[in-house]
Coordinates of C-alpha atoms in Angstrom, one line a residue:
X1 CA -18.4 -9.6 -29.3
X2 CA -16.7 -8.7 -32.5
X3 CA -18.0 -5.9 -34.6
X4 CA -17.2 -7.0 -38.1
X5 CA -16.3 -4.7 -41.0
X6 CA -18.8 -4.3 -43.8
X7 CA -16.7 -6.4 -46.1
X8 CA -13.6 -8.6 -45.7
X9 CA -11.3 -7.8 -48.5
X10 CA -7.6 -7.2 -48.5
X11 CA -7.8 -5.5 -45.2
X12 CA -10.0 -6.5 -42.2
X13 CA -10.9 -3.8 -39.7
X14 CA -13.0 -4.5 -36.7
X15 CA -13.5 -4.2 -33.0
X16 CA -13.0 -7.4 -30.8
X17 CA -13.8 -6.5 -27.3
X18 CA -11.8 -3.3 -26.4
X19 CA -9.3 -4.0 -29.2
X20 CA -9.2 -2.3 -32.6
X21 CA -8.2 -5.1 -34.9
X22 CA -6.2 -4.4 -38.1
X23 CA -5.6 -7.6 -40.1
X24 CA -3.7 -7.7 -43.3
X25 CA -5.8 -10.1 -45.6
X26 CA -3.7 -11.0 -48.6
X27 CA -2.3 -14.3 -47.4
X28 CA -1.4 -15.6 -50.9
X29 CA 0.9 -12.6 -51.3
X30 CA 2.1 -12.8 -47.7
X31 CA -0.2 -9.7 -47.1
X32 CA 1.8 -7.4 -49.4
X33 CA 0.5 -4.0 -48.9
X34 CA -1.4 -2.0 -51.6
X35 CA -2.2 1.7 -51.6
X36 CA -5.8 0.8 -50.9
X37 CA -4.8 -1.1 -47.8
X38 CA -2.6 1.7 -46.7
X39 CA -5.5 4.1 -47.0
X40 CA -7.7 1.6 -45.1
X41 CA -5.1 1.3 -42.2
X42 CA -5.2 5.1 -42.0
X43 CA -8.9 5.3 -41.8
X44 CA -8.9 2.5 -39.1
X45 CA -6.4 4.5 -37.1
X46 CA -8.8 7.5 -37.2
X47 CA -11.9 5.3 -36.2
X48 CA -10.0 3.6 -33.2
X49 CA -8.4 6.9 -32.0
X50 CA -11.8 8.4 -31.8
X51 CA -13.6 5.5 -30.2
X52 CA -13.2 5.7 -26.3
X53 CA -14.2 2.0 -26.2
X54 CA -10.9 1.0 -27.9
X55 CA -8.2 0.4 -25.5
X56 CA -5.6 -0.6 -28.1
X57 CA -4.8 -1.3 -31.7
X58 CA -3.6 -4.8 -32.7
X59 CA -1.9 -5.4 -36.0
X60 CA -1.8 -9.0 -37.5
X61 CA -1.3 -10.8 -40.7
X62 CA -3.8 -13.5 -42.2
X63 CA -2.3 -16.9 -42.9
X64 CA 0.6 -18.8 -41.7
X65 CA 3.4 -17.4 -43.7
X66 CA 3.9 -13.8 -42.1
X67 CA 2.7 -10.5 -41.1
X68 CA 3.7 -8.7 -44.4
X69 CA 6.2 -9.4 -47.1
X70 CA 6.5 -5.6 -48.0
X71 CA 4.7 -3.3 -50.5
X72 CA 3.1 -4.3 -53.6
X73 CA 6.2 -4.5 -55.7
X74 CA 4.6 -5.8 -58.8
X75 CA 2.2 -2.9 -58.9
X76 CA 4.9 -0.3 -58.5
X77 CA 7.0 -2.0 -61.2
X78 CA 4.3 -1.9 -63.5
X79 CA 3.6 1.8 -62.8
X80 CA 7.3 2.6 -63.2
X81 CA 7.5 1.0 -66.6
X82 CA 4.4 2.9 -67.7
X83 CA 5.7 6.2 -66.5
X84 CA 3.0 6.4 -63.9
X85 CA 2.9 8.0 -60.4
X86 CA 1.9 5.0 -58.1
X87 CA 5.3 5.4 -56.3
X88 CA 4.7 9.1 -55.5
X89 CA 1.1 8.3 -54.3
X90 CA 1.9 5.1 -52.5
X91 CA 5.0 6.2 -50.7
X92 CA 3.7 9.4 -49.6
X93 CA 0.6 7.8 -48.1
X94 CA 2.9 5.0 -46.5
X95 CA 5.5 7.2 -45.0
X96 CA 3.1 9.7 -43.5
X97 CA 1.3 6.8 -41.9
X98 CA 4.5 5.2 -40.5
X99 CA 5.2 8.6 -38.8
X100 CA 1.7 8.4 -37.4
X101 CA 2.2 5.0 -36.1
X102 CA 5.3 6.1 -34.2
X103 CA 3.2 8.8 -32.3
X104 CA -0.1 7.0 -32.1
X105 CA -1.8 8.0 -28.8
X106 CA -3.2 4.6 -28.0
X107 CA -1.1 1.4 -27.3
X108 CA -0.3 -0.1 -30.8
X109 CA 0.6 -3.7 -30.7
X110 CA 2.1 -5.5 -33.7
X111 CA 2.2 -9.5 -34.0
X112 CA 5.4 -9.8 -36.1
X113 CA 5.0 -13.6 -36.6
X114 CA 6.5 -15.2 -39.7
X115 CA 8.0 -13.0 -42.5
X116 CA 8.2 -9.3 -41.9
X117 CA 9.9 -7.4 -44.7
X118 CA 10.0 -3.8 -46.1
X119 CA 6.7 -2.1 -45.7
X120 CA 5.8 -4.8 -43.1
X121 CA 8.6 -3.4 -40.9
X122 CA 7.1 0.2 -41.4
X123 CA 3.7 -1.0 -40.1
X124 CA 5.2 -2.8 -37.0
X125 CA 8.5 -1.5 -36.3
X126 CA 7.3 2.0 -35.3
X127 CA 4.8 0.6 -33.1
X128 CA 4.8 0.8 -29.1
X129 CA 4.7 -3.0 -28.6
X130 CA 6.5 -5.1 -31.1
X131 CA 6.0 -8.9 -30.6
X132 CA 8.2 -11.4 -32.4
X133 CA 8.2 -15.2 -32.3
X134 CA 10.5 -18.2 -33.0
X135 CA 9.1 -18.1 -36.5
X136 CA 9.9 -14.3 -37.2
X137 CA 12.1 -13.6 -40.3
X138 CA 12.7 -9.9 -40.4
X139 CA 14.3 -8.1 -43.2
X140 CA 15.0 -5.0 -45.2
X141 CA 16.2 -6.5 -48.4
X142 CA 15.5 -3.4 -50.6
X143 CA 19.3 -3.0 -51.8
X144 CA 18.7 -6.2 -53.7
X145 CA 15.9 -4.3 -55.7
X146 CA 18.0 -1.3 -56.7
X147 CA 16.3 0.4 -53.7
X148 CA 17.1 1.1 -50.2
X149 CA 15.6 0.4 -46.8
X150 CA 12.6 2.9 -46.5
X151 CA 9.4 3.2 -44.5
X152 CA 11.6 4.8 -41.8
X153 CA 14.0 1.8 -42.1
X154 CA 17.0 4.2 -42.2
X155 CA 15.9 5.6 -38.8
X156 CA 15.4 2.2 -37.3
X157 CA 18.6 0.7 -38.7
X158 CA 20.7 3.7 -37.7
X159 CA 19.5 3.2 -34.1
X160 CA 20.7 -0.5 -34.0
X161 CA 23.8 -1.2 -31.8
X162 CA 27.1 -0.7 -33.4
X163 CA 27.1 -1.3 -37.1
X164 CA 24.4 -3.9 -37.1
X165 CA 22.0 -1.6 -38.8
X166 CA 24.7 -1.0 -41.7
X167 CA 25.2 -4.8 -41.9
X168 CA 21.4 -5.5 -42.2
X169 CA 20.7 -2.7 -44.4
X170 CA 23.4 -3.4 -47.0
X171 CA 23.2 -7.2 -47.0
X172 CA 19.2 -7.5 -46.7
X173 CA 20.1 -10.4 -44.3
X174 CA 17.4 -11.9 -42.1
X175 CA 16.9 -11.2 -38.2
X176 CA 15.3 -13.9 -36.2
X177 CA 13.1 -12.7 -33.3
X178 CA 15.9 -12.3 -30.6
X179 CA 18.2 -10.6 -33.1
X180 CA 15.3 -8.2 -33.8
X181 CA 15.1 -7.4 -30.3
X182 CA 19.0 -6.9 -30.2
X183 CA 18.7 -4.6 -33.1
X184 CA 16.0 -2.7 -31.5
X185 CA 13.3 -3.6 -34.2
X186 CA 11.2 -5.5 -31.6
X187 CA 10.4 -5.7 -27.9
X188 CA 9.5 -9.2 -26.9
X189 CA 9.8 -12.7 -28.2
X190 CA 6.5 -14.6 -27.5
X191 CA 6.2 -18.3 -28.6
X192 CA 3.8 -18.4 -31.6
X193 CA 1.7 -21.1 -29.7
X194 CA 1.0 -18.4 -27.0
X195 CA -0.2 -15.7 -29.4
X196 CA -3.8 -16.8 -29.3
X197 CA -4.0 -16.6 -25.4
X198 CA -2.2 -13.3 -25.4
X199 CA -4.4 -11.9 -28.3
X200 CA -7.6 -13.0 -26.1
X201 CA -6.3 -11.0 -23.2
X202 CA -5.3 -8.0 -25.2
X203 CA -8.9 -7.8 -26.6
X204 CA -10.3 -7.6 -23.0
X205 CA -8.1 -5.0 -21.3
X206 CA -10.1 -2.1 -20.0
X207 CA -10.1 1.2 -22.2
X208 CA -7.7 3.6 -20.7
X209 CA -5.1 0.8 -19.9
X210 CA -1.7 2.5 -19.8
X211 CA 1.0 1.4 -22.3
X212 CA 3.2 0.2 -19.3
X213 CA 0.5 -2.2 -18.3
X214 CA 0.3 -3.6 -21.7
X215 CA 4.0 -4.2 -21.7
X216 CA 3.7 -6.0 -18.5
X217 CA 1.0 -8.2 -20.0
X218 CA 3.1 -9.1 -23.0
X219 CA 6.2 -9.7 -20.9
X220 CA 4.4 -12.3 -19.0
X221 CA 4.4 -14.5 -22.2
X222 CA 7.9 -13.6 -23.3
X223 CA 10.9 -15.9 -23.4
X224 CA 13.2 -13.2 -22.2
X225 CA 15.6 -13.6 -25.2
X226 CA 17.3 -10.6 -26.2
X227 CA 20.1 -11.7 -28.8
X228 CA 20.6 -14.2 -31.6
X229 CA 23.2 -15.5 -34.1
X230 CA 24.0 -12.1 -35.7
X231 CA 24.4 -10.3 -32.3
X232 CA 27.1 -12.9 -31.5
X233 CA 29.0 -11.7 -34.6
X234 CA 28.6 -8.1 -33.8
X235 CA 32.3 -7.4 -32.9
X236 CA 33.3 -8.5 -36.4
X237 CA 30.4 -6.7 -38.0
X238 CA 31.4 -3.5 -36.3
X239 CA 34.8 -3.6 -37.5
X240 CA 33.9 -4.5 -41.1
X241 CA 31.0 -1.9 -41.5
X242 CA 32.5 1.0 -39.7
X243 CA 33.4 2.8 -43.0
X244 CA 31.5 5.6 -44.9
X245 CA 32.3 4.1 -48.3
X246 CA 31.0 0.7 -49.5
X247 CA 34.4 0.2 -51.4
X248 CA 36.1 0.3 -47.8
X249 CA 33.5 -2.2 -46.4
X250 CA 34.2 -4.5 -49.3
X251 CA 38.0 -4.1 -48.8
X252 CA 37.6 -4.9 -45.1
X253 CA 35.8 -8.1 -45.8
X254 CA 38.2 -9.1 -48.4
X255 CA 41.2 -8.6 -46.0
X256 CA 39.5 -10.5 -43.3
X257 CA 39.1 -13.5 -45.4
X258 CA 37.1 -15.7 -42.7
X259 CA 34.2 -17.8 -43.9
X260 CA 31.6 -15.2 -42.5
X261 CA 33.4 -12.2 -44.1
X262 CA 33.6 -14.1 -47.5
X263 CA 29.9 -15.2 -47.2
X264 CA 29.0 -11.5 -46.5
X265 CA 31.0 -10.4 -49.4
X266 CA 29.3 -12.8 -51.7
X267 CA 25.9 -11.4 -50.6
X268 CA 26.9 -7.7 -51.1
X269 CA 28.2 -8.7 -54.6
X270 CA 24.6 -9.6 -55.5
X271 CA 23.2 -6.2 -54.6
X272 CA 22.7 -3.2 -56.6
X273 CA 25.9 -1.1 -56.4
X274 CA 24.0 2.1 -56.7
X275 CA 21.4 0.9 -54.2
X276 CA 24.1 0.1 -51.6
X277 CA 25.8 3.4 -52.1
X278 CA 22.4 5.3 -51.6
X279 CA 21.6 3.1 -48.6
X280 CA 24.8 3.7 -46.9
X281 CA 24.6 7.4 -47.3
X282 CA 21.0 7.4 -46.0
X283 CA 22.0 5.5 -43.0
X284 CA 25.0 7.8 -42.1
X285 CA 22.7 10.8 -42.5
X286 CA 20.0 9.1 -40.3
X287 CA 22.5 8.5 -37.6
X288 CA 22.9 12.2 -37.4
X289 CA 19.2 12.9 -37.6
X290 CA 16.9 13.9 -34.6
X291 CA 13.7 12.5 -35.9
X292 CA 12.0 9.8 -37.8
X293 CA 10.0 12.4 -39.9
X294 CA 13.5 13.9 -40.9
X295 CA 14.5 10.5 -42.2
X296 CA 11.2 10.0 -44.0
X297 CA 11.5 13.2 -45.8
X298 CA 14.9 12.0 -47.1
X299 CA 13.7 8.6 -48.0
X300 CA 10.7 10.0 -49.9
X301 CA 13.3 12.2 -52.1
X302 CA 15.4 9.2 -52.8
X303 CA 12.3 6.9 -53.5
X304 CA 10.9 9.1 -56.1
X305 CA 14.3 9.0 -57.9
X306 CA 14.6 5.1 -57.5
X307 CA 11.0 4.9 -59.0
X308 CA 12.4 6.5 -62.2
X309 CA 15.5 4.4 -62.3
X310 CA 16.4 1.4 -64.5
X311 CA 17.9 -0.4 -61.5
X312 CA 14.7 -0.5 -59.6
X313 CA 12.8 -2.1 -62.7
X314 CA 15.8 -4.4 -63.3
X315 CA 15.8 -5.6 -59.7
X316 CA 12.2 -6.2 -59.6
X317 CA 12.3 -8.0 -62.9
X318 CA 15.0 -10.4 -61.7
X319 CA 13.5 -11.0 -58.3
X320 CA 9.7 -11.0 -58.9
X321 CA 8.8 -10.9 -62.6
X322 CA 11.2 -13.2 -64.5
X323 CA 12.6 -14.6 -61.3
X324 CA 15.9 -15.4 -62.9
X325 CA 17.9 -13.9 -60.0
X326 CA 20.3 -12.4 -62.6
X327 CA 19.9 -8.6 -62.3
X328 CA 22.1 -6.7 -64.7
X329 CA 22.8 -3.5 -62.4
X330 CA 23.8 -0.2 -63.9
X331 CA 26.6 0.7 -63.1
X332 CA 27.6 -2.9 -62.6
X333 CA 30.6 -1.9 -60.0
X334 CA 30.5 0.0 -56.9
X335 CA 33.5 2.2 -58.0
X336 CA 31.5 3.3 -61.0
X337 CA 28.8 4.9 -58.9
X338 CA 29.6 8.6 -59.5
X339 CA 28.7 11.6 -57.3
X340 CA 26.6 13.1 -60.2
X341 CA 24.4 9.9 -60.3
X342 CA 23.8 10.2 -56.5
X343 CA 22.9 13.9 -56.3
X344 CA 19.2 13.4 -57.6
X345 CA 18.5 11.0 -54.7
X346 CA 19.2 13.8 -52.2
X347 CA 18.0 17.0 -53.9
X348 CA 15.1 18.9 -52.6
X349 CA 11.8 18.3 -54.5
X350 CA 9.9 21.6 -54.1
X351 CA 6.3 21.1 -53.9
X352 CA 6.4 17.3 -53.9
X353 CA 8.3 17.3 -50.5
X354 CA 6.8 15.2 -47.8
X355 CA 5.1 17.4 -45.1
X356 CA 4.0 16.1 -41.6

């Protein structure tokens, strides 16, 4: 018997059997997450954690297009233009929640069907049981917005095998389901047509069911695929992206000259030079970090600087507002990104620091 929420707005929270259901409910926006939705998810996690009748939490997205296309970029853009503080409030709430999901005491299952980008990765990629399908398209495309992979993305990307995380973080290229598993962003590929049956079983597990038992249940529906087309290119990617400077990565791709290398180079040339330099530094720092929280603190510092930047507003304008796909980055070339430009992204921010 489903226990409905008082109202079904942008977020649906309810109990179905022994499962606490969190459904993102903005299908026309591919469930892009607002601050209010994030606060609602946090409240739901409180409620489900305290309820002994809840065996697990299940995250899903309404509609056919995907789990979540990311954060409400348009709202952040408008606040940035007006000198507002939505970035500070939204990202603080979101990042603290990302860390909470990673340590949630009950099994947390994410159905990552369809599009999963940015903030959608933050809601799902830190969960205990991450289910992808043949329709999954997972990406961290923030460098194309004058931003960087946040929501703990630098932690996840830096834990991918070899230089795959560097590749996905800088290019924003899409992972399919099997590649998401290879890159350690997901745990099992389940055919989309079997999700309904799996979901029914998950809502009927007994309270107190161990996470290992949930994994066994999910694995019974899994295809067993563990790598996709990008994984097949890993030896080349590892060679090209092994450098600590974006200029050296670009030079390596130019020198290789293969079709895939030149295609990758073309993709990088579309991104914000400043966004890519900040992304690469964050990824290298994350590789040496010992916790997700450490990465989130660093991401929050950088995000507040991004929020103030022309590059962020220009990236969103070109991709979301005017949709001319012709951003005018500042600076326009990687070699013009000076250390003094980078320093504010990594500086301590005193009383505004993220605290867990």
